[in-house]
PDB file of C-alpha atoms in Angstrom:
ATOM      1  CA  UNK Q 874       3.118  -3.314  10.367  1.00  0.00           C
ATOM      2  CA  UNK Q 875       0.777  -0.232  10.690  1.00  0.00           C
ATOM      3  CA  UNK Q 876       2.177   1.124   7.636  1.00  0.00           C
ATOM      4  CA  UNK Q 877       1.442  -1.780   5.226  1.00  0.00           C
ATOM      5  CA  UNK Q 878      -2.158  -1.573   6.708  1.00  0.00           C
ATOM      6  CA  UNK Q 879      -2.211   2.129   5.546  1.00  0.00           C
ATOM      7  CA  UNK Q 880      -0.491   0.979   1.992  1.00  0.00           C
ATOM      8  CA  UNK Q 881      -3.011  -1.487   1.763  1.00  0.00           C
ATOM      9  CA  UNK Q 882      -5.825   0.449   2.298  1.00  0.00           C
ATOM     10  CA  UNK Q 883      -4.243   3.442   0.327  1.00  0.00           C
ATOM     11  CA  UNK Q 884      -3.380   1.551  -2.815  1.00  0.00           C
ATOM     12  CA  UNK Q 885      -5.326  -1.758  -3.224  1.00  0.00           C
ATOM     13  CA  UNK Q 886      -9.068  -0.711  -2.222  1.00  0.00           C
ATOM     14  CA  UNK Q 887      -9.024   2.136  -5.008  1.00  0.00           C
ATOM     15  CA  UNK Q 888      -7.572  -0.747  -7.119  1.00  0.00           C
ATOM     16  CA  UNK Q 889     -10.414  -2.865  -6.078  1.00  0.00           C
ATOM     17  CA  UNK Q 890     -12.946   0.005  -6.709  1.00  0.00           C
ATOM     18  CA  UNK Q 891     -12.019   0.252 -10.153  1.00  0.00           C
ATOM     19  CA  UNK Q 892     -12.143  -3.183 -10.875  1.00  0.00           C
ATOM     20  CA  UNK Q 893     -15.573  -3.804  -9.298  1.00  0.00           C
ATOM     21  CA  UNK Q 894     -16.783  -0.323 -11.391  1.00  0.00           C
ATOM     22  CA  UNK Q 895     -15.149  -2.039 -14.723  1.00  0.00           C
ATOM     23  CA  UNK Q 896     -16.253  -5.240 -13.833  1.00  0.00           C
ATOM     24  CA  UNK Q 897     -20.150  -4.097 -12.899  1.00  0.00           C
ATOM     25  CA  UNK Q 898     -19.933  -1.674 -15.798  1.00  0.00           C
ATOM     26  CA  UNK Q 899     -19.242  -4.276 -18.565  1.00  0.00           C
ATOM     27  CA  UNK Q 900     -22.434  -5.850 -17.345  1.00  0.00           C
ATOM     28  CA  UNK Q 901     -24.549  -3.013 -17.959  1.00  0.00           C
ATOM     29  CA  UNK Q 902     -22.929  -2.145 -21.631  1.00  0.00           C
ATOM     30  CA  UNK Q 903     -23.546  -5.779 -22.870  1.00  0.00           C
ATOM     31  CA  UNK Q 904     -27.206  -5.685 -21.568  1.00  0.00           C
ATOM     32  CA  UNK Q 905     -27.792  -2.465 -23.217  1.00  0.00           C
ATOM     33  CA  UNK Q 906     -25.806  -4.177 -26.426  1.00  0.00           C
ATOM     34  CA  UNK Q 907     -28.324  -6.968 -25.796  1.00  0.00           C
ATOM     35  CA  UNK Q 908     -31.445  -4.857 -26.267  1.00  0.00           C
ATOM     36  CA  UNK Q 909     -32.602  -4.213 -22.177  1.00  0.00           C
ATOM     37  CA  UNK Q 910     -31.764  -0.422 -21.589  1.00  0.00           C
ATOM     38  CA  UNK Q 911     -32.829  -1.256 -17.604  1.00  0.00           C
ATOM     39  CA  UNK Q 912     -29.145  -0.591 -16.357  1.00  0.00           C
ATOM     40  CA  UNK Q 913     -28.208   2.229 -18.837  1.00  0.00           C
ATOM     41  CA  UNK Q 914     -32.057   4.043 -17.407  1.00  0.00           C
ATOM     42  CA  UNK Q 915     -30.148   3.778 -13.715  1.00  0.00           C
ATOM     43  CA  UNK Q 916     -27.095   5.392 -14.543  1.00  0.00           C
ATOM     44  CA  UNK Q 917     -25.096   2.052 -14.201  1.00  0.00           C
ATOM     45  CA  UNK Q 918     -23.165   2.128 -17.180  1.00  0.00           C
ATOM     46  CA  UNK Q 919     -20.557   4.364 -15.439  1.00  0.00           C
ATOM     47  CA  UNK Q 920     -17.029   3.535 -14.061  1.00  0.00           C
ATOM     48  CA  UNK Q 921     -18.229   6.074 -11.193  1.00  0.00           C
ATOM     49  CA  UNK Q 922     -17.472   3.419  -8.448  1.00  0.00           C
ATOM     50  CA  UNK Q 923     -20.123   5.216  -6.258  1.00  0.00           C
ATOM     51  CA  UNK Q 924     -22.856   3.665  -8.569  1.00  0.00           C
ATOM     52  CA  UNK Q 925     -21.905   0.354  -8.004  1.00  0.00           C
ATOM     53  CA  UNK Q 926     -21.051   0.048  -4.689  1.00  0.00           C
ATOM     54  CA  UNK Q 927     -22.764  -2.776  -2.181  1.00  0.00           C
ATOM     55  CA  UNK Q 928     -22.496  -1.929   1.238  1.00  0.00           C
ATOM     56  CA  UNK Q 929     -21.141  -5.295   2.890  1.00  0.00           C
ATOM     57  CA  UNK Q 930     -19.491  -6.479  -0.164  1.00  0.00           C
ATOM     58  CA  UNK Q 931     -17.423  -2.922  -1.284  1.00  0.00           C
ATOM     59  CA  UNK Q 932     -16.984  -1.202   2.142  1.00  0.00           C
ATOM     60  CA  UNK Q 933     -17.347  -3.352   4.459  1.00  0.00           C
ATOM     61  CA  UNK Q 934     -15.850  -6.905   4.262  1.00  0.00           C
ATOM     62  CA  UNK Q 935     -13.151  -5.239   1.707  1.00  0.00           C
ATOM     63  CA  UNK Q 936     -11.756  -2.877   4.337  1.00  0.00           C
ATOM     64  CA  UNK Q 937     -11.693  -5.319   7.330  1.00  0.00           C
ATOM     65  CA  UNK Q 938     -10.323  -7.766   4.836  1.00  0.00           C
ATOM     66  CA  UNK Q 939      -7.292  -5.278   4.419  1.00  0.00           C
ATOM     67  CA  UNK Q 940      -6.780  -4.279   8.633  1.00  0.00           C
ATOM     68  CA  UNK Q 941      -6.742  -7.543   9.066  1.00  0.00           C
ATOM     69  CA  UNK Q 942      -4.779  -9.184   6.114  1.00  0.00           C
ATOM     70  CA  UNK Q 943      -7.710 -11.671   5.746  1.00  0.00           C
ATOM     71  CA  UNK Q 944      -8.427 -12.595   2.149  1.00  0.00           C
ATOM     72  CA  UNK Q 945      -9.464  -9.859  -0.056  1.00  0.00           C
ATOM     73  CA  UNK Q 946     -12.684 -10.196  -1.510  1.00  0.00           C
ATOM     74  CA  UNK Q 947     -15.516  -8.179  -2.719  1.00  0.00           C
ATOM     75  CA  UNK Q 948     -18.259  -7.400  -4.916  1.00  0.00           C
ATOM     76  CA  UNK Q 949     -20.269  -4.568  -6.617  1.00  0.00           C
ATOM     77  CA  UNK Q 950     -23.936  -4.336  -6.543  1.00  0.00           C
ATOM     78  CA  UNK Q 951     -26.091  -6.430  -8.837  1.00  0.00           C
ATOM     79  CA  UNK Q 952     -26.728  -4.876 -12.491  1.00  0.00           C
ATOM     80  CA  UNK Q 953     -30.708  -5.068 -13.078  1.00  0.00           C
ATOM     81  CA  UNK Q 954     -31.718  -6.691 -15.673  1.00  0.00           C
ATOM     82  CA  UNK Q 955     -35.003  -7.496 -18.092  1.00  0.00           C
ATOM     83  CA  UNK Q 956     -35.029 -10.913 -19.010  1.00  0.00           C
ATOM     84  CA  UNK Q 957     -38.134  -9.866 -21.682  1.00  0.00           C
ATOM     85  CA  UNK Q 958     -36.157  -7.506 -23.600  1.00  0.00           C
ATOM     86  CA  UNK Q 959     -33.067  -9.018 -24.012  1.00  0.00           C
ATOM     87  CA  UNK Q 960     -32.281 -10.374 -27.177  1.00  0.00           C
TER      88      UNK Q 960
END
């Protein structure tokens, strides 16, 4: 049991950091497509999962999701946007 915990934790949360880096990423490259340079000013336009992470939503409620084999869920931090420059 404690060993599909540690597999869990071990293989699927570095999955799910990519995915919320590619995910929060491709939000930043189409605003910057779009004309608002906000996100690509913060350094978000980065698959560095560090930049996008959300305390609660990619550390927290992730990893207790995973000890306790509740449903796996999660999300990145918010890419900024400029509603004025956006094309």
């Amino acid at each position: 049991m404690m060993e599909s915990k540690l597999f869990a934790i071990f293989v699927f949360y570095p999955l799910l950091l990519f995915c919320l880096a590619f995910h929060e990423s491709a939000h930043a490259w189409t605003a910057h497509k779009k004309g608002d340079d906000t996100a690509k000013l913060l350094g978000r336009i980065s698959l560095n999962p560090i930049v996008h992470m959300d305390l609660i939503g990619t550390l927290f409620l992730p990893i207790m999701a995973l000890l306790t084999g509740a449903a796996l869920i999660g999300w990145g931090k918010p890419v900024p946007v400029d509603p004025r420059t956006a094309s």
